[in-house]
Amino acid sequence: MIEMHDVWKVYPNGVEALRGIDVRIDYGEFVYIVGPSGAGKSSFIKLMYREEKPTHGVVLINGVNVKRVRDWKIPHVRRKIGVVFQDFKLLPHMTAFENVAFAMEAIEMPRRKIKPRVEEVLELVGLSDRMHALPSQLSGGEQQRVAIARAIVNNPSFIIADEPTGNLDPENSWDIMYLLEEINQRGTTIVMATHNKEIVNTMRQRVIAIEQGVIVRDELGGEYGYED
Ligand code: ADP
Ligand code: ADP
């Protein structure tokens, strides 16, 4: 579960990116974060994977306060969150297999467990035959599938995705969304910031709209609600 209580994010330059956010996201939910550019979506998302800390207020991930660094360093807390980015962020000198394996090595999984699990998740995302390719040899859609394999390999409770279809054409975007939907149906909570109106209006999940750092709408089966 993700909880925020009166969360403010004020950057050193004085920009108030989030202003008094209260929200609760339960296990198993699929949530879209929408809103205009500069509204605070990335800041909201970054607080969830601890790329940023709140200036004020409390962010709890499975009951753990993200501000308390010592607790956060415990691998079993950190591994509960998988992150997917618009620009994939794969390590360029590593193959698809190695990129995914690296996420398991980072939490010190025993070597004998890594190979079978990496093969399993690469199969789930449909990349068994591209395992040994470098990111530069893969299409954008394939790279995003590697990134999703990396995000799920440690069995997280949550996937946090910031515009995961932002660099993909419509066909690849839909493939990624079906994959995320399948992962959600297997029990993983998904929180996804997006500007993709068609996807939000078709998939009809919970929609949280942020404008000027404030939640202005929070609806189950909601719509995108903007024209861009
Ligand atoms: P969105 O993802 O909705 O576009 P952001 O969370 O990226 O919104 O940005 C919200 C506001 O905070 C914007 O005014 C943006 O310029 C500002 N901002 C974001 N990141 C930083 C940062 N690291 N330092 C200063 N200001 C930032
Ligand atoms: P996104 O498109 O994902 O919302 P942005 O283009 O707003 O991202 O920001 C890209 C990066 O620059 C982010 O890491 C964000 O924290 C940072 N950033 C955004 N706005 C500012 C700002 N006004 N000052 C400093 N850093 C910023």
PDB file of N, CA, C and O and ligand atoms in Angstrom, residues 9 11-18 34-44 46 52 162-163 193 195 210, ligand 1:
ATOM      1  N   LYS A   9       6.116  18.997  -1.872  1.00  0.00           N
ATOM      2  CA  LYS A   9       7.448  18.941  -2.460  1.00  0.00           C
ATOM      3  C   LYS A   9       7.804  20.331  -2.941  1.00  0.00           C
ATOM      4  O   LYS A   9       7.167  20.867  -3.859  1.00  0.00           O
ATOM      5  N   TYR A  11      11.012  22.453  -4.310  1.00  0.00           N
ATOM      6  CA  TYR A  11      12.396  22.337  -4.789  1.00  0.00           C
ATOM      7  C   TYR A  11      13.224  23.507  -4.265  1.00  0.00           C
ATOM      8  O   TYR A  11      12.681  24.537  -3.877  1.00  0.00           O
ATOM      9  N   PRO A  12      14.567  23.334  -4.272  1.00  0.00           N
ATOM     10  CA  PRO A  12      15.432  24.389  -3.723  1.00  0.00           C
ATOM     11  C   PRO A  12      15.214  25.757  -4.373  1.00  0.00           C
ATOM     12  O   PRO A  12      15.454  26.790  -3.743  1.00  0.00           O
ATOM     13  N   ASN A  13      14.735  25.771  -5.617  1.00  0.00           N
ATOM     14  CA  ASN A  13      14.479  27.066  -6.274  1.00  0.00           C
ATOM     15  C   ASN A  13      13.149  27.685  -5.843  1.00  0.00           C
ATOM     16  O   ASN A  13      12.741  28.709  -6.380  1.00  0.00           O
ATOM     17  N   GLY A  14      12.448  27.026  -4.907  1.00  0.00           N
ATOM     18  CA  GLY A  14      11.204  27.589  -4.383  1.00  0.00           C
ATOM     19  C   GLY A  14       9.946  27.097  -5.072  1.00  0.00           C
ATOM     20  O   GLY A  14       8.835  27.407  -4.626  1.00  0.00           O
ATOM     21  N   VAL A  15      10.078  26.312  -6.161  1.00  0.00           N
ATOM     22  CA  VAL A  15       8.885  25.803  -6.855  1.00  0.00           C
ATOM     23  C   VAL A  15       8.152  24.809  -5.961  1.00  0.00           C
ATOM     24  O   VAL A  15       8.735  23.858  -5.460  1.00  0.00           O
ATOM     25  N   GLU A  16       6.857  25.069  -5.764  1.00  0.00           N
ATOM     26  CA  GLU A  16       6.024  24.151  -4.980  1.00  0.00           C
ATOM     27  C   GLU A  16       5.375  23.161  -5.947  1.00  0.00           C
ATOM     28  O   GLU A  16       4.310  23.409  -6.505  1.00  0.00           O
ATOM     29  N   ALA A  17       6.044  22.022  -6.143  1.00  0.00           N
ATOM     30  CA  ALA A  17       5.580  21.052  -7.148  1.00  0.00           C
ATOM     31  C   ALA A  17       4.387  20.256  -6.638  1.00  0.00           C
ATOM     32  O   ALA A  17       3.530  19.848  -7.423  1.00  0.00           O
ATOM     33  N   LEU A  18       4.334  19.988  -5.338  1.00  0.00           N
ATOM     34  CA  LEU A  18       3.180  19.299  -4.731  1.00  0.00           C
ATOM     35  C   LEU A  18       2.795  20.059  -3.478  1.00  0.00           C
ATOM     36  O   LEU A  18       3.653  20.473  -2.692  1.00  0.00           O
ATOM     37  N   VAL A  34      -2.707  11.752 -14.273  1.00  0.00           N
ATOM     38  CA  VAL A  34      -2.806  12.631 -15.440  1.00  0.00           C
ATOM     39  C   VAL A  34      -2.748  14.093 -14.987  1.00  0.00           C
ATOM     40  O   VAL A  34      -2.861  14.401 -13.802  1.00  0.00           O
ATOM     41  N   GLY A  35      -2.596  14.972 -15.974  1.00  0.00           N
ATOM     42  CA  GLY A  35      -2.556  16.403 -15.678  1.00  0.00           C
ATOM     43  C   GLY A  35      -1.651  17.105 -16.666  1.00  0.00           C
ATOM     44  O   GLY A  35      -0.858  16.465 -17.349  1.00  0.00           O
ATOM     45  N   PRO A  36      -1.747  18.437 -16.733  1.00  0.00           N
ATOM     46  CA  PRO A  36      -0.938  19.193 -17.686  1.00  0.00           C
ATOM     47  C   PRO A  36       0.561  19.083 -17.375  1.00  0.00           C
ATOM     48  O   PRO A  36       0.931  18.713 -16.257  1.00  0.00           O
ATOM     49  N   SER A  37       1.397  19.440 -18.331  1.00  0.00           N
ATOM     50  CA  SER A  37       2.841  19.498 -18.086  1.00  0.00           C
ATOM     51  C   SER A  37       3.132  20.474 -16.957  1.00  0.00           C
ATOM     52  O   SER A  37       2.526  21.537 -16.883  1.00  0.00           O
ATOM     53  N   GLY A  38       4.040  20.078 -16.083  1.00  0.00           N
ATOM     54  CA  GLY A  38       4.414  20.942 -14.968  1.00  0.00           C
ATOM     55  C   GLY A  38       3.467  20.856 -13.785  1.00  0.00           C
ATOM     56  O   GLY A  38       3.633  21.574 -12.797  1.00  0.00           O
ATOM     57  N   ALA A  39       2.463  19.961 -13.852  1.00  0.00           N
ATOM     58  CA  ALA A  39       1.454  19.873 -12.793  1.00  0.00           C
ATOM     59  C   ALA A  39       1.981  19.235 -11.513  1.00  0.00           C
ATOM     60  O   ALA A  39       1.427  19.448 -10.431  1.00  0.00           O
ATOM     61  N   GLY A  40       3.043  18.412 -11.647  1.00  0.00           N
ATOM     62  CA  GLY A  40       3.578  17.732 -10.471  1.00  0.00           C
ATOM     63  C   GLY A  40       3.543  16.211 -10.566  1.00  0.00           C
ATOM     64  O   GLY A  40       3.864  15.519  -9.600  1.00  0.00           O
ATOM     65  N   LYS A  41       3.193  15.671 -11.737  1.00  0.00           N
ATOM     66  CA  LYS A  41       3.073  14.210 -11.888  1.00  0.00           C
ATOM     67  C   LYS A  41       4.392  13.487 -11.619  1.00  0.00           C
ATOM     68  O   LYS A  41       4.422  12.511 -10.879  1.00  0.00           O
ATOM     69  N   SER A  42       5.471  13.985 -12.251  1.00  0.00           N
ATOM     70  CA  SER A  42       6.769  13.322 -12.047  1.00  0.00           C
ATOM     71  C   SER A  42       7.211  13.423 -10.596  1.00  0.00           C
ATOM     72  O   SER A  42       7.759  12.467 -10.044  1.00  0.00           O
ATOM     73  N   SER A  43       6.971  14.562  -9.994  1.00  0.00           N
ATOM     74  CA  SER A  43       7.350  14.729  -8.585  1.00  0.00           C
ATOM     75  C   SER A  43       6.592  13.724  -7.717  1.00  0.00           C
ATOM     76  O   SER A  43       7.174  13.079  -6.834  1.00  0.00           O
ATOM     77  N   PHE A  44       5.319  13.564  -7.984  1.00  0.00           N
ATOM     78  CA  PHE A  44       4.463  12.613  -7.259  1.00  0.00           C
ATOM     79  C   PHE A  44       5.020  11.196  -7.404  1.00  0.00           C
ATOM     80  O   PHE A  44       5.183  10.456  -6.427  1.00  0.00           O
ATOM     81  N   LYS A  46       8.081  10.363  -8.347  1.00  0.00           N
ATOM     82  CA  LYS A  46       9.439  10.243  -7.782  1.00  0.00           C
ATOM     83  C   LYS A  46       9.424  10.041  -6.276  1.00  0.00           C
ATOM     84  O   LYS A  46      10.318   9.409  -5.726  1.00  0.00           O
ATOM     85  N   GLU A  52      12.963  11.271  -4.924  1.00  0.00           N
ATOM     86  CA  GLU A  52      12.858  12.524  -4.168  1.00  0.00           C
ATOM     87  C   GLU A  52      12.232  12.220  -2.811  1.00  0.00           C
ATOM     88  O   GLU A  52      11.477  11.265  -2.679  1.00  0.00           O
ATOM     89  N   ASP A 162       6.654   6.145 -15.305  1.00  0.00           N
ATOM     90  CA  ASP A 162       6.545   7.556 -15.678  1.00  0.00           C
ATOM     91  C   ASP A 162       6.528   7.644 -17.202  1.00  0.00           C
ATOM     92  O   ASP A 162       7.565   7.487 -17.841  1.00  0.00           O
ATOM     93  N   GLU A 163       5.358   7.838 -17.780  1.00  0.00           N
ATOM     94  CA  GLU A 163       5.186   7.946 -19.239  1.00  0.00           C
ATOM     95  C   GLU A 163       5.816   6.771 -19.991  1.00  0.00           C
ATOM     96  O   GLU A 163       6.601   6.980 -20.930  1.00  0.00           O
ATOM     97  N   ALA A 193       2.061   7.487 -14.665  1.00  0.00           N
ATOM     98  CA  ALA A 193       1.815   8.844 -15.169  1.00  0.00           C
ATOM     99  C   ALA A 193       1.777   8.778 -16.686  1.00  0.00           C
ATOM    100  O   ALA A 193       2.617   8.115 -17.305  1.00  0.00           O
ATOM    101  N   HIS A 195       0.365  10.831 -20.616  1.00  0.00           N
ATOM    102  CA  HIS A 195      -0.335  11.822 -21.442  1.00  0.00           C
ATOM    103  C   HIS A 195      -1.129  11.112 -22.523  1.00  0.00           C
ATOM    104  O   HIS A 195      -1.584  11.756 -23.466  1.00  0.00           O
ATOM    105  N   ILE A 210      -3.743  15.663 -11.394  1.00  0.00           N
ATOM    106  CA  ILE A 210      -3.002  16.647 -10.606  1.00  0.00           C
ATOM    107  C   ILE A 210      -2.892  17.927 -11.422  1.00  0.00           C
ATOM    108  O   ILE A 210      -2.575  17.886 -12.607  1.00  0.00           O
TER     109      ILE A 210
HETATM  110  P1  ADP B   1       4.938  17.038 -14.518  1.00  0.00           P
HETATM  111  O1  ADP B   1       5.548  15.698 -14.386  1.00  0.00           O
HETATM  112  O2  ADP B   1       3.463  17.054 -14.273  1.00  0.00           O
HETATM  113  O3  ADP B   1       5.316  17.719 -15.793  1.00  0.00           O
HETATM  114  P2  ADP B   1       6.892  17.869 -12.539  1.00  0.00           P
HETATM  115  O4  ADP B   1       6.674  17.158 -11.261  1.00  0.00           O
HETATM  116  O5  ADP B   1       7.997  17.408 -13.452  1.00  0.00           O
HETATM  117  O6  ADP B   1       5.509  17.953 -13.321  1.00  0.00           O
HETATM  118  O7  ADP B   1       7.146  19.393 -12.239  1.00  0.00           O
HETATM  119  C1  ADP B   1       6.319  20.160 -11.349  1.00  0.00           C
HETATM  120  C2  ADP B   1       6.945  21.528 -11.175  1.00  0.00           C
HETATM  121  O8  ADP B   1       8.169  21.373 -10.450  1.00  0.00           O
HETATM  122  C3  ADP B   1       7.320  22.205 -12.482  1.00  0.00           C
HETATM  123  O9  ADP B   1       7.156  23.599 -12.279  1.00  0.00           O
HETATM  124  C4  ADP B   1       8.787  21.853 -12.660  1.00  0.00           C
HETATM  125  O10 ADP B   1       9.465  22.810 -13.432  1.00  0.00           O
HETATM  126  C5  ADP B   1       9.270  21.841 -11.231  1.00  0.00           C
HETATM  127  N1  ADP B   1      10.396  20.915 -11.014  1.00  0.00           N
HETATM  128  C6  ADP B   1      10.416  19.590 -11.270  1.00  0.00           C
HETATM  129  N2  ADP B   1      11.590  19.056 -10.923  1.00  0.00           N
HETATM  130  C7  ADP B   1      12.321  20.060 -10.424  1.00  0.00           C
HETATM  131  C8  ADP B   1      13.636  20.144  -9.884  1.00  0.00           C
HETATM  132  N3  ADP B   1      14.452  19.079  -9.771  1.00  0.00           N
HETATM  133  N4  ADP B   1      14.068  21.363  -9.467  1.00  0.00           N
HETATM  134  C9  ADP B   1      13.269  22.437  -9.560  1.00  0.00           C
HETATM  135  N5  ADP B   1      12.022  22.422 -10.052  1.00  0.00           N
HETATM  136  C10 ADP B   1      11.557  21.252 -10.487  1.00  0.00           C
END
